[in-house]
PDB file of C-alpha atoms in Angstrom:
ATOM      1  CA  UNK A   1     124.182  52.579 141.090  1.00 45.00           C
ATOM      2  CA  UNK A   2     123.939  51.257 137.438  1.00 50.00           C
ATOM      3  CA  UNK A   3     120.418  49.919 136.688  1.00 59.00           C
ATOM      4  CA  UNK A   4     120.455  46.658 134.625  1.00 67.00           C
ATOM      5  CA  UNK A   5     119.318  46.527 131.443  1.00 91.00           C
ATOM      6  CA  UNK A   6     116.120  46.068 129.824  1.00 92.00           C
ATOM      7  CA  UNK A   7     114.820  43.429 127.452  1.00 94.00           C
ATOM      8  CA  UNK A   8     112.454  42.544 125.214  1.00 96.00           C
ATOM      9  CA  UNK A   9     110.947  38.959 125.146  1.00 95.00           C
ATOM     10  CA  UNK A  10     107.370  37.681 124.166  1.00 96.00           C
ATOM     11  CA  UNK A  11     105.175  36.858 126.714  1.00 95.00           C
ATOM     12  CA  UNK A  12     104.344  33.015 128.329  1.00 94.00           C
ATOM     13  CA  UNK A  13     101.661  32.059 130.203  1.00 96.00           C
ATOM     14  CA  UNK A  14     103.956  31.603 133.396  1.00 95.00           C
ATOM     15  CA  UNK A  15     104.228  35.599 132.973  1.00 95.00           C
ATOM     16  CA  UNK A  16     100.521  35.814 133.187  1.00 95.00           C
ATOM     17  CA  UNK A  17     100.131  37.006 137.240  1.00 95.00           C
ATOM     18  CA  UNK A  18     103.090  39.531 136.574  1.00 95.00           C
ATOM     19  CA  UNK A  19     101.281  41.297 133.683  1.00 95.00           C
ATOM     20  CA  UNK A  20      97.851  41.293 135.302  1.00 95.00           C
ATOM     21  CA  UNK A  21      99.486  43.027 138.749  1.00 93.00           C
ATOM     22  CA  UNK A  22     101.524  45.480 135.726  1.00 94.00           C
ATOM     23  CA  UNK A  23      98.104  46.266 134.215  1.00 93.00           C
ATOM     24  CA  UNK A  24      95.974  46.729 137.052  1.00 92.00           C
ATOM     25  CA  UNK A  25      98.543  49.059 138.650  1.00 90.00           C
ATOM     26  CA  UNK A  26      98.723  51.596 135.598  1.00 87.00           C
ATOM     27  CA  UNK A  27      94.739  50.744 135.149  1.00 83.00           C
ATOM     28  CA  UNK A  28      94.670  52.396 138.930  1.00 73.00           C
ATOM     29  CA  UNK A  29      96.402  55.446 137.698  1.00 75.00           C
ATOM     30  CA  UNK A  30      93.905  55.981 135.123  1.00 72.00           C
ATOM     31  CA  UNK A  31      95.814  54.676 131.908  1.00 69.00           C
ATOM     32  CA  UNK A  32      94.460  51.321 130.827  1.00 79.00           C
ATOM     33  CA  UNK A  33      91.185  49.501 130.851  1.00 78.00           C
ATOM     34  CA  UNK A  34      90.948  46.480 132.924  1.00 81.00           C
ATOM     35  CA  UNK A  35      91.950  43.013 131.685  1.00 89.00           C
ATOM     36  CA  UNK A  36      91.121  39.544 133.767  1.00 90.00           C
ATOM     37  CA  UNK A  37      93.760  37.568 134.287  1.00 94.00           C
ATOM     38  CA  UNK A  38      91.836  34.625 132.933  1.00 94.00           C
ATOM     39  CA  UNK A  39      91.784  36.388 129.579  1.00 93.00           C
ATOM     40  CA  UNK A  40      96.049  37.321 130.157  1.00 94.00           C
ATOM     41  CA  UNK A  41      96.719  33.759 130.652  1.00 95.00           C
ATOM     42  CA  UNK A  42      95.194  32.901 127.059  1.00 95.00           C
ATOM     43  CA  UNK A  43      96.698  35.913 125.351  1.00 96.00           C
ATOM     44  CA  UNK A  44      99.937  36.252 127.322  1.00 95.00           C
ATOM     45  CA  UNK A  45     101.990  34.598 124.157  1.00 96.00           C
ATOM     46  CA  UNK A  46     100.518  37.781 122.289  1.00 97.00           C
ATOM     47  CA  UNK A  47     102.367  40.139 124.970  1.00 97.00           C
ATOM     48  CA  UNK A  48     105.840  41.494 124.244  1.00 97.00           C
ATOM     49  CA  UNK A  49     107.290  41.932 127.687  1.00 97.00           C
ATOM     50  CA  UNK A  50     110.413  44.496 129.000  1.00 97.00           C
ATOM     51  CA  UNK A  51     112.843  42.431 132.071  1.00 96.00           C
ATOM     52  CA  UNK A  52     115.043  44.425 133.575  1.00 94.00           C
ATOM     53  CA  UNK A  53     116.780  41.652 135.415  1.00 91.00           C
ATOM     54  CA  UNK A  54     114.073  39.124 136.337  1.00 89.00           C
ATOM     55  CA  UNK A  55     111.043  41.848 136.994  1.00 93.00           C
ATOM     56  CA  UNK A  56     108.975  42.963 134.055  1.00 95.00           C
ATOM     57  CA  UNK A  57     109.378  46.567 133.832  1.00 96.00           C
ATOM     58  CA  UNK A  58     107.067  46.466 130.528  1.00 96.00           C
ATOM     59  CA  UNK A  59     104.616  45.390 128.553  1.00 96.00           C
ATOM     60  CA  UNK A  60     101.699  45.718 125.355  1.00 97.00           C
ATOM     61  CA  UNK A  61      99.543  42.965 123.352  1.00 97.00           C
ATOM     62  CA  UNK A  62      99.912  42.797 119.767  1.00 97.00           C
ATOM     63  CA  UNK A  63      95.780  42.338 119.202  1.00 95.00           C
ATOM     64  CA  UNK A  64      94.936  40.852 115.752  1.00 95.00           C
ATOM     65  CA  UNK A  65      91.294  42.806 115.132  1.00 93.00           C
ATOM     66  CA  UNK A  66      91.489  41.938 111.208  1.00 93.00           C
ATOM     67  CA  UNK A  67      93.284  40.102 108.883  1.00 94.00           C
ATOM     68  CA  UNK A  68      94.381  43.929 107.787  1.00 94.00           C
ATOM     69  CA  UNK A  69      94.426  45.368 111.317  1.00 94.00           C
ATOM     70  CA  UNK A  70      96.622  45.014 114.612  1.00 96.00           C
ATOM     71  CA  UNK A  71      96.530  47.017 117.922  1.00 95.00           C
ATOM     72  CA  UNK A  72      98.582  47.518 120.418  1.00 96.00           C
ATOM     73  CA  UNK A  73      96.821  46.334 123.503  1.00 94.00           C
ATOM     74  CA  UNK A  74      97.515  47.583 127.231  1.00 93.00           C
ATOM     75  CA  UNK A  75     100.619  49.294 127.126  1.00 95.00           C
ATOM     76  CA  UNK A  76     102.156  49.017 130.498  1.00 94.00           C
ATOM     77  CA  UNK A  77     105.262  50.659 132.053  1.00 94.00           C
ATOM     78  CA  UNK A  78     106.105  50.151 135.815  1.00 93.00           C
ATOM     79  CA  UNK A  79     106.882  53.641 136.934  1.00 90.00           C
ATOM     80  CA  UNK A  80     110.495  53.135 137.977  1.00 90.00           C
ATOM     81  CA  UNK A  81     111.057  52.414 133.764  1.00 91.00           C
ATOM     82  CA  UNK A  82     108.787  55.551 132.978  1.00 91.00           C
ATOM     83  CA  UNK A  83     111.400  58.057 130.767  1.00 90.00           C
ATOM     84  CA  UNK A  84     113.932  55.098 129.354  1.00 91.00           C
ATOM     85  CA  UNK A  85     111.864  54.353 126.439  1.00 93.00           C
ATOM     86  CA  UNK A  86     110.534  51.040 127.604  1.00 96.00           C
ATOM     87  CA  UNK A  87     107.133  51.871 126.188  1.00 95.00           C
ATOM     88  CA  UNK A  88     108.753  52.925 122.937  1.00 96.00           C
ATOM     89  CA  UNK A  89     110.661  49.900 122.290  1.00 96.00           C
ATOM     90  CA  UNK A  90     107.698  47.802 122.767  1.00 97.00           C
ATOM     91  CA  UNK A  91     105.407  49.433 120.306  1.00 96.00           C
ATOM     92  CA  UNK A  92     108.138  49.649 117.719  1.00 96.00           C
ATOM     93  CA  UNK A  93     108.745  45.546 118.249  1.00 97.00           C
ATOM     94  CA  UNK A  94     104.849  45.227 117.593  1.00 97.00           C
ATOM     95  CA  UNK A  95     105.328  47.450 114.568  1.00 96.00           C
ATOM     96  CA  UNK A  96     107.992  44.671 113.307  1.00 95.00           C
ATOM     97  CA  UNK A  97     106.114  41.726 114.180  1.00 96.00           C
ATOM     98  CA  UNK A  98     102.400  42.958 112.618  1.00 96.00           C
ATOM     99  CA  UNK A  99     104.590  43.853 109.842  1.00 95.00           C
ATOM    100  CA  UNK A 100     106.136  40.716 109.360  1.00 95.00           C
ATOM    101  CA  UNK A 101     102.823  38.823 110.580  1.00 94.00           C
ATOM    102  CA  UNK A 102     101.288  40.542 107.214  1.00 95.00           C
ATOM    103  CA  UNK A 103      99.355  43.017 108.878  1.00 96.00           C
ATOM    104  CA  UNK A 104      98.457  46.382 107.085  1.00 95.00           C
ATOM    105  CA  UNK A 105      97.713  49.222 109.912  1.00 95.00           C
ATOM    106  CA  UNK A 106      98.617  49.060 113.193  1.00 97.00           C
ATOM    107  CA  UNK A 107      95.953  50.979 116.096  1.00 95.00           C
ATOM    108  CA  UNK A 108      96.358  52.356 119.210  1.00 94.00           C
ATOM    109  CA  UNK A 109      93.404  53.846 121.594  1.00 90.00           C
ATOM    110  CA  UNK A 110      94.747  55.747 124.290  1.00 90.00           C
ATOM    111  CA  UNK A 111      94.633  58.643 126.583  1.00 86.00           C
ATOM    112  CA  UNK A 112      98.140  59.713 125.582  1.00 89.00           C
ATOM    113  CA  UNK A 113      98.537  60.527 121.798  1.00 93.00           C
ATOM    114  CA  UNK A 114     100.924  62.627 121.820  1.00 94.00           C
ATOM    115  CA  UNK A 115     103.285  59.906 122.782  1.00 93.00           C
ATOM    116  CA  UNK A 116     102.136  57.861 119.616  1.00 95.00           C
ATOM    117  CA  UNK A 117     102.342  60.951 117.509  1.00 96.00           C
ATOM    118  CA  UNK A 118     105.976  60.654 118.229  1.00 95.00           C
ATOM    119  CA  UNK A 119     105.962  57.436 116.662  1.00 95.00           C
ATOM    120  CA  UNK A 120     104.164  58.233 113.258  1.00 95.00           C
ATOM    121  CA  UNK A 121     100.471  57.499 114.819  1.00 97.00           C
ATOM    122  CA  UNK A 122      98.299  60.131 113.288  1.00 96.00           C
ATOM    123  CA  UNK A 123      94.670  60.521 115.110  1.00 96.00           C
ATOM    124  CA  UNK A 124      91.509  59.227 113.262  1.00 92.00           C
ATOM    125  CA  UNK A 125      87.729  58.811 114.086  1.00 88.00           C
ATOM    126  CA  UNK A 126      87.035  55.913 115.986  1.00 84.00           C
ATOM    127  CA  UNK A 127      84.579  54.822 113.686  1.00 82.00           C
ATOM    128  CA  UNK A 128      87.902  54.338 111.330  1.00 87.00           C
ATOM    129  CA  UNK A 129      88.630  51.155 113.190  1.00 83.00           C
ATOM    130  CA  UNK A 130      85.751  49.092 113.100  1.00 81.00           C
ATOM    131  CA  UNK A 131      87.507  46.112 113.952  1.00 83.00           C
ATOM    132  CA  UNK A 132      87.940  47.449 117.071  1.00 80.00           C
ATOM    133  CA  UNK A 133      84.612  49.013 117.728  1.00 77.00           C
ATOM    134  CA  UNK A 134      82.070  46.170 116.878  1.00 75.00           C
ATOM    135  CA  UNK A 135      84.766  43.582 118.606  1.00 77.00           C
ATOM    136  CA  UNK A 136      85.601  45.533 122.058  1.00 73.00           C
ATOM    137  CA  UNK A 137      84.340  49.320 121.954  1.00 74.00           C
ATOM    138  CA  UNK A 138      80.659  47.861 121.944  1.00 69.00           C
ATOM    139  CA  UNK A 139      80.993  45.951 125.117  1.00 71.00           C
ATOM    140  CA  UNK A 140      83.096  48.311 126.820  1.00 72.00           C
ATOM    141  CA  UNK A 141      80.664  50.408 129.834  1.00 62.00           C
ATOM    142  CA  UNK A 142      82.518  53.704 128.779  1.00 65.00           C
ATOM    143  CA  UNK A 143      81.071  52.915 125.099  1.00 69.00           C
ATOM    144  CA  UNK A 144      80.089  56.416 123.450  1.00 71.00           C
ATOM    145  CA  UNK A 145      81.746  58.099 126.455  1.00 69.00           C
ATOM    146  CA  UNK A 146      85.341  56.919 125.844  1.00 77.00           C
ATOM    147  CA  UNK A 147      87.985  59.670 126.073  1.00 75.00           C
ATOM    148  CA  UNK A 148      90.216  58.082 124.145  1.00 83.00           C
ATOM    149  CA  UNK A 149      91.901  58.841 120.672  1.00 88.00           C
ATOM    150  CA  UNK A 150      91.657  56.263 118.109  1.00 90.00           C
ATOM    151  CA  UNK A 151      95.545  56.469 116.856  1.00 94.00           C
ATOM    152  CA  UNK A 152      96.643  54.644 113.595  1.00 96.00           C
ATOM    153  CA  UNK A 153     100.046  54.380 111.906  1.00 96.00           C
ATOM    154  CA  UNK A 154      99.999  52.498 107.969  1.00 95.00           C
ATOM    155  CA  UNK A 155     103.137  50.161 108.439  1.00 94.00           C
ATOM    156  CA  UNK A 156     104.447  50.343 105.087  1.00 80.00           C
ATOM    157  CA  UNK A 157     104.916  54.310 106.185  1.00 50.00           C
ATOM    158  CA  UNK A 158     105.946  53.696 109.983  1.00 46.00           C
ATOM    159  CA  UNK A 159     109.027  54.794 111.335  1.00 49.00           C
ATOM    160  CA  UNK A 160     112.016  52.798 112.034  1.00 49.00           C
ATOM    161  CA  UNK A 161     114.050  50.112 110.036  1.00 45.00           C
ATOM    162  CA  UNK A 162     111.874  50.097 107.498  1.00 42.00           C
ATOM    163  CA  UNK A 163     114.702  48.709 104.916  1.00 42.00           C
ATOM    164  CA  UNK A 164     115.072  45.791 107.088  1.00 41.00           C
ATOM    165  CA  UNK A 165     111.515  44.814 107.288  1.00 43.00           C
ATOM    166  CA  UNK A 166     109.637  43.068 104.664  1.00 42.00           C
ATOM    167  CA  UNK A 167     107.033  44.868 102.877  1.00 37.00           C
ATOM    168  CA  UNK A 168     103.450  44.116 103.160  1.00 36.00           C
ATOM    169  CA  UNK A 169     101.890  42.441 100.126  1.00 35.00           C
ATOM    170  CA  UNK A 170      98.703  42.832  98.913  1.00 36.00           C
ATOM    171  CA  UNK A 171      96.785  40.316 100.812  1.00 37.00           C
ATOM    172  CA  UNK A 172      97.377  39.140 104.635  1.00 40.00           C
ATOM    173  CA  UNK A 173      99.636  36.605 105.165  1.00 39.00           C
ATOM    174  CA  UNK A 174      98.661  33.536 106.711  1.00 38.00           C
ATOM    175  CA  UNK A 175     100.156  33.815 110.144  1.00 41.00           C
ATOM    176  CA  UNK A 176      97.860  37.027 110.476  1.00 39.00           C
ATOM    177  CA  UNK A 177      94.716  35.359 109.417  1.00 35.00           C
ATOM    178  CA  UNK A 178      95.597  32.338 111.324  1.00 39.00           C
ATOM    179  CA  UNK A 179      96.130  34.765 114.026  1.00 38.00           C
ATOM    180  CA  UNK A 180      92.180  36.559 113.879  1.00 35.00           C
ATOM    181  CA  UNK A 181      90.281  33.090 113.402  1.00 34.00           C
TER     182      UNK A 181
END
C-alpha cells in the first residue's frame, strides 16, 4: 500500500487541538517541552504544518525572539512519518520564511543535534541566544538544568536554495519586527 503524500501548509487556528495532541504526544516521549493549547491557538498561524491526507503528520513554530533572531519552536513528527524527512522539510521551510521575513540567525534548542547538524546548525553556548534565554529559558522549571543544545545556523550561510532566496540586508525587515512587537 502506497502512503499519500505529505504537505506543507501554515498553520490556522482550526488546527490548534491537532497540534496540541501532536506536541503533547512527542512531549510524552521525552522530546519537546510542553505548550498549552491556549497559547497554540494564538500562535498556530506561526506553525508550518505536514498533511498527509487530512491528518497532520508534522509540525514546528517559526518563533520571532528578535528582530535578528528566529527559532524553530516544537518540532513535532507523528511516529508513523518518523524517517521520510517530514521534520526536515519543515525546518528548511522556516529557514525560507525567516529568511524572507528578514531574519538574520535562525535557533534551535533540542535534545537531538545531530539531526540539525545535518542541516548546517552548528552548537553554541546557550548564553549565545539571549533572546531566547531572558524570554523563555528563565521561566522554564528545568532553567540551569536544561539538557539541551543551543543549535544556530546564520541564514545567509544555510543550506538549501540559497540562489533562490533573497538575501538578508543589513537591518530587519519590517514583517520581522512587526512580527517580535
Amino acid at each position: 500500500m502506497r502512503r499519500a503524500q505529505v504537505h506543507l501548509n501554515t498553520g490556522d487556528r482550526s488546527n490548534a487541538k491537532r497540534l496540541h495532541a501532536l506536541i503533547t504526544a512527542n512531549l510524552e516521549e521525552g522530546h519537546l517541552l510542553p505548550r498549552t493549547l491556549s497559547e497554540l491557538v494564538v500562535h498556530a498561524e506561526r506553525f508550518t504544518i505536514a498533511v498527509r491526507g487530512r491528518r497532520i503528520v508534522g509540525c514546528a513554530e517559526l518563533a520571532p525572539l528578535s528582530p535578528s533572531v528566529a527559532e524553530v519552536r516544537s518540532l513535532a513528527v507523528d511516529a508513523s512519518a518518523r524517517g521520510a524527512g517530514v521534520g526536515t522539510d519543515i525546518v528548511e521551510e522556516h529557514r525560507r520564511r525567516a529568511r524572507r521575513e528578514g531574519f538574520e540567525k535562525l535557533c534551535a534548542f533540542t535534545h537531538a543535534p545531530a539531526y540539525f547538524i545535518q542541516m548546517g546548525f552548528s552548537i553554541i553556548p546557550h548564553a549565545w541566544l539571549l533572546e531566547k534565554v531572558t524570554t523563555d529559558c528563565v521561566k522554564c522549571p528545568l532553567f540551569r538544568a536544561c539538557g539541551q543544545y543551543a543549535m544556530v545556523v546564520p541564514l545567509d550561510y544555510a543550506r538549501g536554495d540559497a540562489a533562490s532566496d533573497d538575501r538578508v540586508s543589513a537591518s530587519p525587515a519590517p514583517a520581522a519586527i512587526a512580527r517580535y512587537a
